[in-house]
Amino acid sequence: MRSYIGTHQVVTADDYLELALGTPLELWLGIEDESEEERAARLDAARDILAHPDYRDLPDDVARIAAQAIETHAPELFNVIPLTRPTVRHPHARKGAAA
């Protein structure tokens, strides 16, 4: 089954996020092995976008999307199984002897 938002086909979770935010995720998260010059240009572009009136609600939108994702996936995120610490006996301790 295919998913579409408007005319855009959504294939991955990142596609949903990019369409919800209206910007590519790499703009905000960066890419692996980017140079200092690329990073500076990317951050400059991000600042320009945040300064634009059309994107004034972007921080709130990001917080809302993150909260919804946490709420949706909370059972998996917080499925914590406590680990027990193994008891280590001293090799010369006698069984039943007071320590």
Coordinates of N, CA and C in Angstrom, one line a residue, residues 8-98:
H8 N 2.9 14.0 -2.9 CA 4.2 13.4 -2.5 C 4.0 12.0 -2.0
Q9 N 4.7 11.1 -2.6 CA 4.6 9.7 -2.0 C 5.5 9.6 -0.8
V10 N 5.0 9.0 0.2 CA 5.7 8.9 1.5 C 6.2 7.4 1.6
V11 N 7.5 7.3 1.7 CA 8.1 5.9 1.7 C 8.6 5.6 3.1
T12 N 9.3 6.6 3.7 CA 9.9 6.4 5.0 C 9.4 7.3 6.1
A13 N 9.8 7.1 7.3 CA 9.4 8.0 8.4 C 10.0 9.3 8.2
D14 N 11.2 9.4 7.6 CA 11.8 10.7 7.4 C 11.0 11.5 6.4
D15 N 10.4 10.8 5.4 CA 9.5 11.5 4.4 C 8.4 12.2 5.1
Y16 N 7.8 11.5 6.1 CA 6.7 12.1 6.9 C 7.2 13.4 7.6
L17 N 8.3 13.2 8.2 CA 8.9 14.4 9.0 C 9.2 15.5 8.1
E18 N 9.8 15.3 6.9 CA 10.2 16.3 6.0 C 8.9 17.0 5.5
L19 N 7.9 16.3 5.2 CA 6.6 16.9 4.7 C 5.9 17.7 5.8
A20 N 6.0 17.1 7.0 CA 5.4 17.8 8.1 C 6.1 19.2 8.4
L21 N 7.4 19.1 8.4 CA 8.2 20.3 8.7 C 8.3 21.3 7.5
G22 N 8.3 20.7 6.3 CA 8.4 21.6 5.1 C 9.9 21.8 4.7
T23 N 10.8 21.1 5.4 CA 12.2 21.3 5.1 C 12.9 19.9 5.2
P24 N 14.0 19.7 4.5 CA 14.7 18.4 4.6 C 15.3 18.3 6.0
L25 N 15.3 17.1 6.5 CA 15.9 16.9 7.9 C 17.4 17.2 7.9
E26 N 18.1 17.0 6.8 CA 19.5 17.3 6.8 C 19.8 18.7 7.1
L27 N 18.9 19.6 6.8 CA 19.1 21.0 7.1 C 19.3 21.2 8.6
W28 N 18.5 20.5 9.4 CA 18.5 20.7 10.8 C 19.5 19.7 11.5
L29 N 19.7 18.5 11.0 CA 20.5 17.5 11.6 C 22.0 17.5 11.1
G30 N 22.1 18.0 9.9 CA 23.5 17.9 9.2 C 23.6 16.6 8.6
I31 N 24.8 16.4 7.9 CA 25.1 15.1 7.3 C 26.5 14.7 7.8
E32 N 26.7 13.4 7.7 CA 28.0 12.8 8.1 C 29.1 13.4 7.3
D33 N 30.2 13.7 8.0 CA 31.4 14.2 7.3 C 31.3 15.5 6.6
E34 N 30.3 16.4 7.1 CA 30.2 17.7 6.4 C 31.4 18.6 6.9
S35 N 31.9 19.4 6.0 CA 33.0 20.3 6.3 C 32.5 21.5 7.2
E36 N 33.4 22.2 7.7 CA 33.0 23.4 8.5 C 32.3 24.4 7.7
E37 N 32.8 24.5 6.4 CA 32.1 25.5 5.5 C 30.7 25.1 5.2
E38 N 30.5 23.8 4.9 CA 29.1 23.2 4.7 C 28.2 23.4 5.9
R39 N 28.8 23.2 7.1 CA 28.0 23.3 8.3 C 27.6 24.8 8.5
A40 N 28.5 25.7 8.3 CA 28.2 27.1 8.4 C 27.1 27.5 7.4
A41 N 27.2 27.1 6.2 CA 26.2 27.4 5.2 C 24.8 26.8 5.6
R42 N 24.9 25.6 6.1 CA 23.6 24.9 6.5 C 23.0 25.7 7.6
L43 N 23.7 26.0 8.6 CA 23.2 26.8 9.8 C 22.7 28.1 9.4
D44 N 23.4 28.8 8.4 CA 23.0 30.1 7.9 C 21.6 29.9 7.3
A45 N 21.4 28.9 6.4 CA 20.1 28.7 5.8 C 19.1 28.4 6.8
A46 N 19.4 27.6 7.8 CA 18.4 27.3 8.9 C 18.0 28.6 9.6
R47 N 18.9 29.4 9.9 CA 18.6 30.7 10.6 C 17.7 31.6 9.7
D48 N 18.0 31.6 8.4 CA 17.1 32.4 7.4 C 15.7 31.8 7.4
I49 N 15.6 30.5 7.4 CA 14.2 29.9 7.4 C 13.5 30.2 8.7
L50 N 14.2 30.1 9.8 CA 13.5 30.4 11.1 C 13.1 31.9 11.2
A51 N 13.8 32.7 10.5 CA 13.5 34.2 10.5 C 12.3 34.5 9.6
H52 N 12.0 33.6 8.7 CA 10.9 33.9 7.7 C 9.5 33.7 8.4
P53 N 8.6 34.7 8.2 CA 7.3 34.6 8.9 C 6.5 33.3 8.6
D54 N 6.7 32.7 7.5 CA 6.0 31.4 7.2 C 6.4 30.3 8.2
Y55 N 7.6 30.4 8.7 CA 8.1 29.3 9.6 C 8.2 29.7 11.1
R56 N 7.5 30.8 11.4 CA 7.6 31.2 12.8 C 7.1 30.2 13.8
D57 N 6.2 29.3 13.4 CA 5.6 28.2 14.2 C 6.4 26.9 14.2
L58 N 7.5 26.9 13.4 CA 8.3 25.7 13.2 C 8.8 25.1 14.5
P59 N 9.4 25.8 15.5 CA 9.8 25.2 16.7 C 8.6 24.5 17.5
D60 N 7.5 25.2 17.5 CA 6.3 24.6 18.1 C 5.8 23.3 17.4
D61 N 5.9 23.4 16.0 CA 5.5 22.2 15.2 C 6.5 21.0 15.5
V62 N 7.8 21.3 15.6 CA 8.7 20.2 15.9 C 8.5 19.6 17.3
A63 N 8.2 20.5 18.3 CA 7.9 20.0 19.6 C 6.7 19.1 19.6
R64 N 5.6 19.5 18.9 CA 4.4 18.8 18.8 C 4.6 17.4 18.1
I65 N 5.3 17.4 17.0 CA 5.6 16.2 16.3 C 6.4 15.2 17.2
A66 N 7.4 15.8 17.9 CA 8.2 14.9 18.8 C 7.4 14.3 19.9
A67 N 6.5 15.2 20.5 CA 5.6 14.7 21.5 C 4.7 13.6 21.0
Q68 N 4.1 13.8 19.8 CA 3.2 12.8 19.3 C 4.0 11.5 19.0
A69 N 5.2 11.6 18.5 CA 6.0 10.4 18.3 C 6.3 9.6 19.6
I70 N 6.6 10.4 20.6 CA 6.9 9.7 21.9 C 5.6 9.1 22.4
E71 N 4.5 9.8 22.3 CA 3.3 9.2 22.8 C 2.9 8.0 22.1
T72 N 3.1 8.0 20.8 CA 2.7 6.8 19.9 C 3.6 5.6 20.2
H73 N 4.9 5.9 20.4 CA 5.8 4.8 20.6 C 6.3 4.6 22.0
A74 N 5.6 5.2 23.0 CA 6.0 5.1 24.4 C 6.1 3.7 24.9
P75 N 5.2 2.8 24.5 CA 5.4 1.4 25.0 C 6.8 0.8 24.6
E76 N 7.2 1.0 23.4 CA 8.5 0.5 22.9 C 9.7 1.3 23.5
L77 N 9.5 2.6 23.7 CA 10.6 3.4 24.2 C 10.8 3.2 25.7
F78 N 9.8 2.9 26.4 CA 9.9 2.7 27.8 C 9.8 1.2 28.3
N79 N 10.0 0.3 27.4 CA 9.9 -1.1 27.7 C 11.3 -1.5 28.3
V80 N 11.5 -1.2 29.5 CA 12.7 -1.4 30.2 C 12.7 -2.7 31.1
I81 N 13.6 -3.5 30.9 CA 13.7 -4.7 31.7 C 14.9 -4.6 32.7
P82 N 14.6 -4.6 34.0 CA 15.7 -4.4 34.9 C 16.7 -5.6 34.9
L83 N 17.9 -5.3 34.9 CA 18.9 -6.4 34.9 C 19.4 -6.6 36.3
T84 N 19.6 -7.9 36.6 CA 20.0 -8.2 38.0 C 21.5 -8.3 38.0
R85 N 22.1 -7.9 39.0 CA 23.6 -8.0 39.2 C 23.9 -9.4 39.6
P86 N 24.8 -10.0 38.9 CA 25.2 -11.4 39.4 C 25.9 -11.3 40.7
T87 N 25.7 -12.3 41.5 CA 26.4 -12.4 42.8 C 27.7 -13.1 42.6
V88 N 28.8 -12.6 43.1 CA 30.1 -13.1 42.9 C 30.6 -13.6 44.3
R89 N 30.9 -14.9 44.3 CA 31.4 -15.5 45.6 C 32.9 -15.4 45.5
H90 N 33.5 -15.2 46.6 CA 34.9 -15.2 46.8 C 35.4 -16.7 46.6
P91 N 36.4 -16.9 45.8 CA 36.8 -18.3 45.6 C 37.2 -19.1 46.8
H92 N 37.6 -18.4 47.9 CA 38.1 -19.1 49.1 C 37.1 -19.1 50.2
A93 N 35.9 -18.5 49.9 CA 34.8 -18.5 50.9 C 34.3 -19.9 51.1
R94 N 34.0 -20.3 52.3 CA 33.4 -21.6 52.6 C 31.9 -21.4 52.5
K95 N 31.3 -22.4 52.0 CA 29.8 -22.4 51.9 C 29.3 -22.4 53.3
G96 N 28.4 -21.4 53.6 CA 27.7 -21.3 54.9 C 28.5 -20.6 56.0
A97 N 29.8 -20.2 55.7 CA 30.6 -19.5 56.6 C 30.2 -18.1 56.7
A98 N 30.3 -17.5 57.9 CA 29.9 -16.1 58.1 C 31.0 -15.2 57.4

